[in-house]
Each structure stands twice: as C-alpha cells, then as structure tokens.
Coordinates of C-alpha atoms and ligand atoms in Angstrom, one line a residue:
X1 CA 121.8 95.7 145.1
X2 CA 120.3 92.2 144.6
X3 CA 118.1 90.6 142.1
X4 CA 116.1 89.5 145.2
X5 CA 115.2 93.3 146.2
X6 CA 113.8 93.9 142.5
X7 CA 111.1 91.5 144.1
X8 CA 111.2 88.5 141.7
X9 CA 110.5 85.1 142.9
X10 CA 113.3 82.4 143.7
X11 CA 112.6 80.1 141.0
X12 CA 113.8 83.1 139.1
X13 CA 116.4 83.8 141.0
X14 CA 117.4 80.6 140.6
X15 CA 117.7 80.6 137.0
X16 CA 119.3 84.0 137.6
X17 CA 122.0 82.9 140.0
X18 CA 122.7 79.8 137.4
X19 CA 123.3 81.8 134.7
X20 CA 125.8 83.8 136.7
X21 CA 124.9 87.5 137.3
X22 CA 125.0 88.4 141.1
X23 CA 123.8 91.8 140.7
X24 CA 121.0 93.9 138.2
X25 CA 122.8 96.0 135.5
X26 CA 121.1 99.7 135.5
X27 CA 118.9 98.6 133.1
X28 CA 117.3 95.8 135.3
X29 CA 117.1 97.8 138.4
X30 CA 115.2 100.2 136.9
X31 CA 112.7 98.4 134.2
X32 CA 112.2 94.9 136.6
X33 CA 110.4 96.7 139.5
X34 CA 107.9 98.7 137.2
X35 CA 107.2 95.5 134.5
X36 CA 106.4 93.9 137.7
X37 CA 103.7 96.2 138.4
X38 CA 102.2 95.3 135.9
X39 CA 102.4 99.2 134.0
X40 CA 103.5 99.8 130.5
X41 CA 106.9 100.3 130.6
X42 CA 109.7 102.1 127.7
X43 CA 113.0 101.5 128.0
X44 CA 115.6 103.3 125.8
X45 CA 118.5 100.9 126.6
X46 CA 121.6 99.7 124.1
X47 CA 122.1 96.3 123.4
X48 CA 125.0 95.1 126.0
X49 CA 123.3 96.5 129.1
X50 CA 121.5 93.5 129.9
X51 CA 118.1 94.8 128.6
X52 CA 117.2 91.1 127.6
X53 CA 117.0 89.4 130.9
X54 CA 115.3 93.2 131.9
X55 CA 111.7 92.4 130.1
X56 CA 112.3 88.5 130.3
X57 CA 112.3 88.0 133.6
X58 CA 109.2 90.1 134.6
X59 CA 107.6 88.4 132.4
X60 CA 108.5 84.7 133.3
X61 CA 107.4 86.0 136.9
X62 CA 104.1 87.9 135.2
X63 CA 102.6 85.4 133.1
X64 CA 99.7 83.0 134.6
X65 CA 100.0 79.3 134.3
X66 CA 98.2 77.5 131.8
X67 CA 97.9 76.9 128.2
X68 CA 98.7 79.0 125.2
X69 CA 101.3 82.1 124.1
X70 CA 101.2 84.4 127.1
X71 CA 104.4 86.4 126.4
X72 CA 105.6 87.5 123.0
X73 CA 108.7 89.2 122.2
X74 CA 109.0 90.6 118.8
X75 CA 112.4 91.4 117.5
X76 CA 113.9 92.6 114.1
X77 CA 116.5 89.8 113.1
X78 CA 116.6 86.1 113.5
X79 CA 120.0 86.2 115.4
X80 CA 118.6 88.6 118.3
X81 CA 115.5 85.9 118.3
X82 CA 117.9 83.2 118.8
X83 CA 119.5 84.8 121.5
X84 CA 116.5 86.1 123.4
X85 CA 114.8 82.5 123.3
X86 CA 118.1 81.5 124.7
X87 CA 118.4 84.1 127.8
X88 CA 114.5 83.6 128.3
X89 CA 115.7 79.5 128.5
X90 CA 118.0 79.8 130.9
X91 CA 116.2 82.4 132.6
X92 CA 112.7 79.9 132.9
X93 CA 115.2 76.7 133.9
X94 CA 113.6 76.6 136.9
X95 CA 110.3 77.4 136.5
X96 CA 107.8 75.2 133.9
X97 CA 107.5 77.5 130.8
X98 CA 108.3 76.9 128.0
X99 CA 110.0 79.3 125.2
X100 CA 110.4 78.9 121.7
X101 CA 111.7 81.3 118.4
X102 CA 110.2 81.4 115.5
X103 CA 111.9 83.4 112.6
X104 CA 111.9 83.5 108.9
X105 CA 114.9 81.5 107.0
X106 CA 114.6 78.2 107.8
X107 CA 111.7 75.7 107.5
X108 CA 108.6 75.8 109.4
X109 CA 108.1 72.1 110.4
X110 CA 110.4 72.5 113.5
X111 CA 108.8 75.4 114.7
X112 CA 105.0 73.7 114.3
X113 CA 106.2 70.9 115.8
X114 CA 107.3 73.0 118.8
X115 CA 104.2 75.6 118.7
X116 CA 101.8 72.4 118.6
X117 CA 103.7 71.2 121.9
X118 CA 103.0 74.2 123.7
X119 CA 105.0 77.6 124.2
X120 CA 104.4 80.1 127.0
X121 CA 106.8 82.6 125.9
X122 CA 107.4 82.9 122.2
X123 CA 110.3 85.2 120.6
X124 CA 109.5 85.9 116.9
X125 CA 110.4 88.1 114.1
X126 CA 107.5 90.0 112.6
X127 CA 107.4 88.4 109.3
X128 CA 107.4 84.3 110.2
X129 CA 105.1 84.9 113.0
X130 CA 102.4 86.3 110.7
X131 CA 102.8 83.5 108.5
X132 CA 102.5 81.2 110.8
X133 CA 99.5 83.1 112.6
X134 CA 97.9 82.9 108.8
X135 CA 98.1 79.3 108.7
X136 CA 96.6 78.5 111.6
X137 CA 99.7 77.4 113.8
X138 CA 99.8 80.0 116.1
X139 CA 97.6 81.7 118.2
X140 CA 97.5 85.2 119.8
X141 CA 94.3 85.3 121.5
X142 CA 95.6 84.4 125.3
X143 CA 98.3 87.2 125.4
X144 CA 99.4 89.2 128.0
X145 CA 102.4 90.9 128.0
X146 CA 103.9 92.1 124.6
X147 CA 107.6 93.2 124.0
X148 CA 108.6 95.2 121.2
X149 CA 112.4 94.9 121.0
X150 CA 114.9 97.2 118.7
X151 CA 111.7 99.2 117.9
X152 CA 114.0 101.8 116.5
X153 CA 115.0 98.7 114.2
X154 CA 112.1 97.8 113.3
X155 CA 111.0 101.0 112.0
X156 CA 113.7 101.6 110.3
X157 CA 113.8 98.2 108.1
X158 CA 110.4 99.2 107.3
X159 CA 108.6 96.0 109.6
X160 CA 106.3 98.4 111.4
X161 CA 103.3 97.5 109.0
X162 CA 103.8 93.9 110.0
X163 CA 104.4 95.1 113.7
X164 CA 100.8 96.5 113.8
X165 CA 99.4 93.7 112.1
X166 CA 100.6 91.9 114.7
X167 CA 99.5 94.2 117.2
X168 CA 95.8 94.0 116.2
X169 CA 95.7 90.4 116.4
X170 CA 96.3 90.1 120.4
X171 CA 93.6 91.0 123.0
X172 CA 93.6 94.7 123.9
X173 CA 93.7 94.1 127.6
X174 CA 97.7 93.6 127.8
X175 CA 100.9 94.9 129.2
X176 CA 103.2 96.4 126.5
X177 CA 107.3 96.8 126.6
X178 CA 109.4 98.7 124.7
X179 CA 112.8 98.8 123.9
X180 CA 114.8 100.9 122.1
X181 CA 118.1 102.1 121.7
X182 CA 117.3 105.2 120.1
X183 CA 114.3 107.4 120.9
X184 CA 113.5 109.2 117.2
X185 CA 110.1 110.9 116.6
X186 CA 109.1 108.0 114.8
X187 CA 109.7 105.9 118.0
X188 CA 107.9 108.3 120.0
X189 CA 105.1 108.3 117.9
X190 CA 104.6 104.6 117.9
X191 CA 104.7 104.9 121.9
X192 CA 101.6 107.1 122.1
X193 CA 100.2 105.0 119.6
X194 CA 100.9 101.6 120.8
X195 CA 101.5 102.2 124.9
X196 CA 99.2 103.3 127.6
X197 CA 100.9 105.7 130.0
X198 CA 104.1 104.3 130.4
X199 CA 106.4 104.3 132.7
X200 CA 109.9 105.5 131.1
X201 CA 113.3 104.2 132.0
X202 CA 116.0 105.7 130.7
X203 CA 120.0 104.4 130.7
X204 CA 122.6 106.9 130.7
X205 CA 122.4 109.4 127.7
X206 CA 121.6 107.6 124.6
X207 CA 123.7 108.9 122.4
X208 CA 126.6 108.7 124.4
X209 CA 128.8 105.4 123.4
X210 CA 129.9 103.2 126.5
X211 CA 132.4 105.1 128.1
X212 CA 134.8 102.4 128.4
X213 CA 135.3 102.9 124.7
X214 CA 138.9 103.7 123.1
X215 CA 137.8 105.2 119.9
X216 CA 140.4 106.6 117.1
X217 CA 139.8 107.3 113.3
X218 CA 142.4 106.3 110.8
X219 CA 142.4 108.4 107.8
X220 CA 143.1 106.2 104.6
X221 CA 142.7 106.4 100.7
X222 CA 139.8 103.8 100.4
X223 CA 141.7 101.5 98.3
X224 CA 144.3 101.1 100.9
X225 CA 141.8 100.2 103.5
X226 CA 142.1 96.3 103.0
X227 CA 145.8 96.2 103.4
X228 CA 145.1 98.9 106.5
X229 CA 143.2 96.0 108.2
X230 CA 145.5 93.0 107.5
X231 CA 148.3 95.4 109.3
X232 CA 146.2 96.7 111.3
X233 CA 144.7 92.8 112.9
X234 CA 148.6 91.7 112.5
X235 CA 150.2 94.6 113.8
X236 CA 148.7 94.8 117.1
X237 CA 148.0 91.2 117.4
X238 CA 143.9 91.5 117.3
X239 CA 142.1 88.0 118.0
X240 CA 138.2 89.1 119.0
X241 CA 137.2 91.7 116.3
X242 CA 134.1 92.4 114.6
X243 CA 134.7 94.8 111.2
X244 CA 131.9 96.4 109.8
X245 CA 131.7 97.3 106.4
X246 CA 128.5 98.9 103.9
X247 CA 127.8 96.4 101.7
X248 CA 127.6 92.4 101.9
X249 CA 129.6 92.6 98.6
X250 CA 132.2 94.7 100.6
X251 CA 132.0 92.2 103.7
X252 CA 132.7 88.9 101.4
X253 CA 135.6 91.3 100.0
X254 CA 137.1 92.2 103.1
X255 CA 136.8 88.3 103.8
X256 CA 138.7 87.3 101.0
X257 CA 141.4 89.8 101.5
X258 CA 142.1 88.7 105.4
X259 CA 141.8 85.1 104.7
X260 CA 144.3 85.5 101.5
X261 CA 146.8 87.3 103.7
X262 CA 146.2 83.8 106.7
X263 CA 143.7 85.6 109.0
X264 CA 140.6 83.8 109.1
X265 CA 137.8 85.3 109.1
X266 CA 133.7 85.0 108.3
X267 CA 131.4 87.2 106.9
X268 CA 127.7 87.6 108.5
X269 CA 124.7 89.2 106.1
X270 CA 122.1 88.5 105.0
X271 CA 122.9 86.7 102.0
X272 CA 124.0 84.3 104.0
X273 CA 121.9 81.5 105.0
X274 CA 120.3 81.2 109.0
X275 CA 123.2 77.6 109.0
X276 CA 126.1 79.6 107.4
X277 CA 125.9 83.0 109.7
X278 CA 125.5 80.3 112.9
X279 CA 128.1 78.7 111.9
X280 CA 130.4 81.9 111.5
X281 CA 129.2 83.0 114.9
X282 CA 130.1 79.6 116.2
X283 CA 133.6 79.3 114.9
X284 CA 134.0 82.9 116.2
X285 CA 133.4 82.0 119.6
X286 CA 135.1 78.8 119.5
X287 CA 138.3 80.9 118.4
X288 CA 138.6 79.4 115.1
X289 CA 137.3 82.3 113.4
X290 CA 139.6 85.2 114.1
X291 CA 137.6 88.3 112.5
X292 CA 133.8 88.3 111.8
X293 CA 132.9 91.0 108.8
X294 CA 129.4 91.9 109.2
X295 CA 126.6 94.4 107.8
X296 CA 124.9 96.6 110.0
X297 CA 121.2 94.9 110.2
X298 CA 122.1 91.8 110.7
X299 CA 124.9 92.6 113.6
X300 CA 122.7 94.5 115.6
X301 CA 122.3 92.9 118.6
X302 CA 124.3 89.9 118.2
X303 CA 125.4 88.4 121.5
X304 CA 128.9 88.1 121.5
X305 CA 131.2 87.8 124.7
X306 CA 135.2 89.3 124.0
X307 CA 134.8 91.4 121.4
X308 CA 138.2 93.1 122.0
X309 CA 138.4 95.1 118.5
X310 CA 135.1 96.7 116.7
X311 CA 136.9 98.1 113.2
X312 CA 134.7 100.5 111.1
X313 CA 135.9 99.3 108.2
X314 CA 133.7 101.8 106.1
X315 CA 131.8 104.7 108.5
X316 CA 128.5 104.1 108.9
X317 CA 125.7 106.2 107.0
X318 CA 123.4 106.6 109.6
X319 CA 125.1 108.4 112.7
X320 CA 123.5 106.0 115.2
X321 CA 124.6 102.9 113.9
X322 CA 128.1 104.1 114.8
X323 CA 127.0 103.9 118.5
X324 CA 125.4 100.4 118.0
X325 CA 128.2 99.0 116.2
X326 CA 131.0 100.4 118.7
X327 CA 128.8 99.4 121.6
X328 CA 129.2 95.7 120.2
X329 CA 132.5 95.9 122.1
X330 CA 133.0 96.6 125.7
X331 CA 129.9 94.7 126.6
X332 CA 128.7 94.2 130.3
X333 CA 131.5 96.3 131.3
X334 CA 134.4 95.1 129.6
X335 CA 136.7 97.2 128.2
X336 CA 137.3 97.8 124.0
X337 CA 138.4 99.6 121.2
X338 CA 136.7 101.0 118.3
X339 CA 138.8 101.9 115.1
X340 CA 136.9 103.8 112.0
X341 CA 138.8 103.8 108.8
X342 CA 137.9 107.1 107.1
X343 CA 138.4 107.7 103.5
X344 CA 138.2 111.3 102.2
X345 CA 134.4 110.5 100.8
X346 CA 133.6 110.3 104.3
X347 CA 134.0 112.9 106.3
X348 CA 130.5 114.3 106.2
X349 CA 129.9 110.7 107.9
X350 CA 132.1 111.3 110.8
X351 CA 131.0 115.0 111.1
X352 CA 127.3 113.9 111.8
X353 CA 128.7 110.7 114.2
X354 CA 130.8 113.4 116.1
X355 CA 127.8 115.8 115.8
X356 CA 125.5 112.9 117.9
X357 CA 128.2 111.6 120.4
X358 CA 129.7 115.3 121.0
X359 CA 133.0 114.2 121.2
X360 CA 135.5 114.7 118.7
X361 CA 137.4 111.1 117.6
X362 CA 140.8 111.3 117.9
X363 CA 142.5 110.6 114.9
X364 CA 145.7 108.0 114.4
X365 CA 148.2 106.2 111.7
X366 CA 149.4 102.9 111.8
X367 CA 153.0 103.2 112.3
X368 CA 155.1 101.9 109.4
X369 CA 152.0 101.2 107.1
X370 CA 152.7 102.8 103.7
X371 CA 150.5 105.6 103.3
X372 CA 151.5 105.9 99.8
X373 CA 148.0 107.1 98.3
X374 CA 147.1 109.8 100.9
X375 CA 146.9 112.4 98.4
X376 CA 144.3 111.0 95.9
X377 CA 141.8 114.2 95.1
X378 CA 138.6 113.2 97.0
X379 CA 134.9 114.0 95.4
X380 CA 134.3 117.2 97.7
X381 CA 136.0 120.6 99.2
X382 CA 134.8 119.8 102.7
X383 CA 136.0 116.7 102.6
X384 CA 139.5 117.2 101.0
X385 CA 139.5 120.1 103.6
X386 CA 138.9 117.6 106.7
X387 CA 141.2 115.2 105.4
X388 CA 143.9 117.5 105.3
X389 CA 143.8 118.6 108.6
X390 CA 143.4 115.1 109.8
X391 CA 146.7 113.7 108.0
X392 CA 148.3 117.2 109.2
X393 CA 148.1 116.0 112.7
X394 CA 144.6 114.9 113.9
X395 CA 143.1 118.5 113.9
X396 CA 140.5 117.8 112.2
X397 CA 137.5 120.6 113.4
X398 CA 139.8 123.0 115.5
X399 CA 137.5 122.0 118.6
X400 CA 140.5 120.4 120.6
X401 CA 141.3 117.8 118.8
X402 CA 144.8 116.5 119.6
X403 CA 147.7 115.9 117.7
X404 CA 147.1 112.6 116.3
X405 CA 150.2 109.9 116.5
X406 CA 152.3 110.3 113.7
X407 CA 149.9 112.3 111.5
X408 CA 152.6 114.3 109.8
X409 CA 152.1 115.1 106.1
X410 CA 153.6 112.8 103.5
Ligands
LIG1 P1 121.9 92.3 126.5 O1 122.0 93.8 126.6 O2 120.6 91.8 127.1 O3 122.2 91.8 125.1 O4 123.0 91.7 127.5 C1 124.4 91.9 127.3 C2 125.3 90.9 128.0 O5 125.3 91.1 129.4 C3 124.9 89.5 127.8 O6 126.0 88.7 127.5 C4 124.3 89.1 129.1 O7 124.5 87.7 129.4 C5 125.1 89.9 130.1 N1 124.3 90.3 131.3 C6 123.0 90.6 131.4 N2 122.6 90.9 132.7 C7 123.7 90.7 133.4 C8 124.0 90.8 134.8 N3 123.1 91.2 135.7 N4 125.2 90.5 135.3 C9 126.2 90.1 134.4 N5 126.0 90.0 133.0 C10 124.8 90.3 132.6

C-alpha cells in the first residue's frame, strides 16, 4: 500500500516521501481515506501508530486557500503541541500553509507575532488558545476542520470545560476528528455530543499493549527500588530508557539517585519549566542524557525515537496509563521492553493492569541484586499474599504464570 492510493495529492506526498515513510501505518490507511471525504471521523489509536500524520495530512489536503485559522488541532500538553506543529511542518513543506503552536508556559509575544503573520493550521492546548482568543489575537470564525487529540486526556485532566468553550466559538458547519487512545463512556459521550455520525476507525484492540513488548514485573521492597534501577540501567547496559514514577517529587528523587551513582539522567514534569523539559528531551536525544524520569501527564505522547527500556518505576494508578507508558517504547514497530517495579503496596495496581491487558506479566529478579528487605510486612493480606507467590517463583494468580527467573524465597 502507498500513500498515493489513500488519494492525497503530490505536494503532500512530497512532504510525505521527505520525511521518510514509504508506506501508511494502519492507522493512516484507515482514517486518511474517510477524513478525506470530508465525514466526521473517530479514531481510537495509541500514540506511536502514526495517528499524527493520520488527521494532519487530510487536513493540509482539505483546507481551502486563503486567509485565517482553517484547521485546529487541540491537544492536552504543550510537548504533544510541539510535536504535532512539527509533523504538520514537515508534512505542509511543500505546499504554502502555514502552522503554528500555541501553548501555555511561555510568553505570548512570539506566538502574536506568528498568529498576526498568518496561520492556516494552528496546534494549541486548550487553555492558551482561550486566552489568546479573549484577547483578541486569535480568531475561530473561518474554521473548518477541528481535531480533538488525547480526548481521553483531556477529559481526564479535567480540560473538557475549556474544550467546549472552545468548541462554541467556531462555526457549526465543520468537520470534527477525534482521537483517542482509550474509548471510556466519558469519551463516548463527548462523541455523540460533539460529532455528527462518524465514521469509526478502530486499531487493533485498544487495550492490548504493542505486541512487540517484552514485559516483566520485578517484585521489590519499595525502599530498594532506587538501588534496583541503578543495577538494573548498569546491569544490563540500558542507554534509551524512559522510567516513570508517581510523583514529580519521586521523579527529581529517582534523578538524584541515578546521577549520584554516574548515570545521567533528567527528569520531565510539570514543575519544570517549557526550556528545562526541552532541554531534557534534547539532551536525551542527543545521547547525553542516558535516562529521562517522567510523570505520567506530561509524558503522554512525547515523540521520542529509541526508547529501548520503558521502567515502571512505581505502577501506575490508573490501569491504562500502564498501556500508554509501555507503548512509549517499541514505537513504529521497533522492538522494546517494559519493566514494572512492584512493591507489596501494589499489587491491587498490577491486578487491575493485568485485568485490562488480559495477560498475566511475567515476573523476574535481577540476578545478584541483594534482595535483602523482601520480607518487610506490607499494609494489606492480598497484597502480602501476591507478593509471596511472586518472590516464590512468579506465580503470582495461579492463571499460568511461569516460574519467574530466580524467584526462589530468601
Ligand atoms: P505518532 O503516533 O503520530 O506519534 O507517530 C509515531 C512515530 O511513527 C513518529 O515518530 C512518526 O514519525 C512515525 N511514523 C508515522 N507514520 C509513519 C509511517 N507511515 N512510516 C514510518 N514512520 C511513521
């Protein structure tokens, strides 16, 4: 399959060709052809299948010449702006629009100075785009194709009032997109209310994590789970890994601990300023950053090529962010490995992830790390039972789980 048989135009395919794909992921085979048709269109797509360039270039391709915000692509964190505005560039080289971001964090001069010059396509996050829209720098009258992206996201950091205020500012006449990785009630509620019979592409099963995923679970007291990781990244020799942990307080932690035992590493929250979390991301992929520690909202999405090592540094609370932070490795088709790190306090955490992926995680141990706190009493029965079985030899819910590597009871 071609990009040329989705039917878009060769100034497109020019920009597409440029920027190196020779053939549609899933995801743009199926959404590119109905966009172009001009329908409403829902697409329940993880980040890493390619479900940017799938609503951008319809719309380069859609949009009619002539002045004014045409496209607008709204989009939960100022990182997955950035990186949208930068697809949709590369994607527009060859044709005349012009894109721009706009998101909160940084000063607004630049982006007036780049509204007033004229923007065909603009990428925004929902809060900065109403301010602007309130002071007169940006206006929403001419548009014709809206794309909510991460709506899931979006609902669930509570933006969806400023999504609808944004919603009832643009012309009623328009084309709507939707992305999301996860389709909850909540989601589907906002589709009936926001989209007019649209027309639904789905990629593989949602809650399945990219197959090409090694996953394991290492049981660990949680005050052993620093010097886990620093064996752990120097053990097996990691270079590309992304660790996830609760809290920004935990991330700076886990930060200090690598870069006291010589790993470098940076941490990305949202403490951190738009300069210092570009520049983490920078050094990252320049290879002067070995580890990035991140927070869950703000690395959703983020755009970054070799992640060899995803490390659950703390499990996740909410079940699907397991699938979106494991799916930050192995991206367009790359292979990868996901470790969790489970401390007894846990285990109702990776019950409910194993619950959504139905697959049971195969447990492991680091060999030759000193496991010397196994045995501290955790807060509940269920979880002291879990744990248990897991450091007894991976079995863990008696549903097949095999005998983890050297899970023998200390
Ligand atoms: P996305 O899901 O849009 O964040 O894209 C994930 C990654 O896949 C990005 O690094 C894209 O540059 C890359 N990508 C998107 N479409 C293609 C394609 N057709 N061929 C190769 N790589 C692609």
């Amino acid at each position: 399959m071609t990009f040329a048989k989705l039917g878009l135009e060769s100034r497109l395919l020019k920009g597409v060709e440029a920027m190196g794909y020779t053939s549609p992921t899933p995801i743009q085979h199926e959404a590119i052809p109905r966009a172009l048709s001009g329908r409403d269109v829902v697409g329940c797509a993880q980040t890493g299948t390619g479900k940017t360039a799938a609503f951008i270039l319809p719309i380069l391709q859609s949009m009619s010449p002539g002045k004014g915000v045409k496209a607008l692509v709204v989009t939960p964190t100022r990182e997955l702006a950035l990186q949208i505005e930068e697809v949709a560039r590369a994607c527009a080289r060859f044709t005349n629009h012009r894109t721009a971001a706009v998101f909160g964090g940084v000063g607004y001069e630049p982006q007036k100075k780049q509204l007033r010059r004229g923007v065909d396509l603009l990428v925004a996050t929902p809060g900065r785009l109403l301010d602007l829209q309130g002071r007169g720098d940006v206006h929403l009258g001419k548009l014709e194709i809206l794309v909510l992206d991460e709506a899931d996201r979006m609902l669930d950091m509570g933006f969806w009032p400023d999504v609808r205020r944004i919603i009832r500012l643009l012309p009623e006449k328009r084309q709507n997109l939707l992305f999301s990785a996860t389709m909850s009630p909540k989601v589907l509620s906002v589709i009936g209310d926001t989209l007019d019979d649209p027309a639904e592409v789905r990629i593989g099963h949602t809650a399945t994590p990219v197959a090409s995923i090694e996953q394991k679970i290492y049981p660990v007291d949680g005050v052993q789970k620093g010097e886990l990781l620093v064996a752990l990244i120097k053990q097996r020799s990691l270079e590309r890994v992304l660790v996830f942990t609760r809290t920004k307080h935990r991330a700076d932690r886990v930060c200090r601990t690598l870069g006291r035992s010589g790993i470098k590493a940076a941490p990305i929250h949202s403490n951190r300023t738009q300069a210092q979390r570009q520049k983490a991301l920078d050094s990252f992929k320049e290879g002067k950053v070995r580890v990035l520690v991140a927070t869950d909202i703000v690395a959703r999405g983020i755009d970054i090529e070799n992640i060899s090592h995803v490390i659950n540094f703390d499990m996740p609370g909410n079940p699907e962010d397991y699938i979106h932070r494991i799916g930050r490795t192995a991206r367009a088709g790359a292979d990868g490995t996901a470790y969790s790190f489970l401390a007894s306090e846990e285990a109702d955490e990776l019950k409910a992830i194993e619950g959504l992926i139905k697959e049971v995680i195969e447990c492991e141990d680091l060999a030759g790390f000193d496991y010397r706190l196994r045995y501290v009493p955790s807060p509940t029965r269920e979880a002291k039972k879990v744990l248990r079985l897991a450091y007894n030899g991976g079995a863990l819910s008696g549903r097949g789980r095999r005998r983890g590597r050297g899970g023998r009871r200390r």
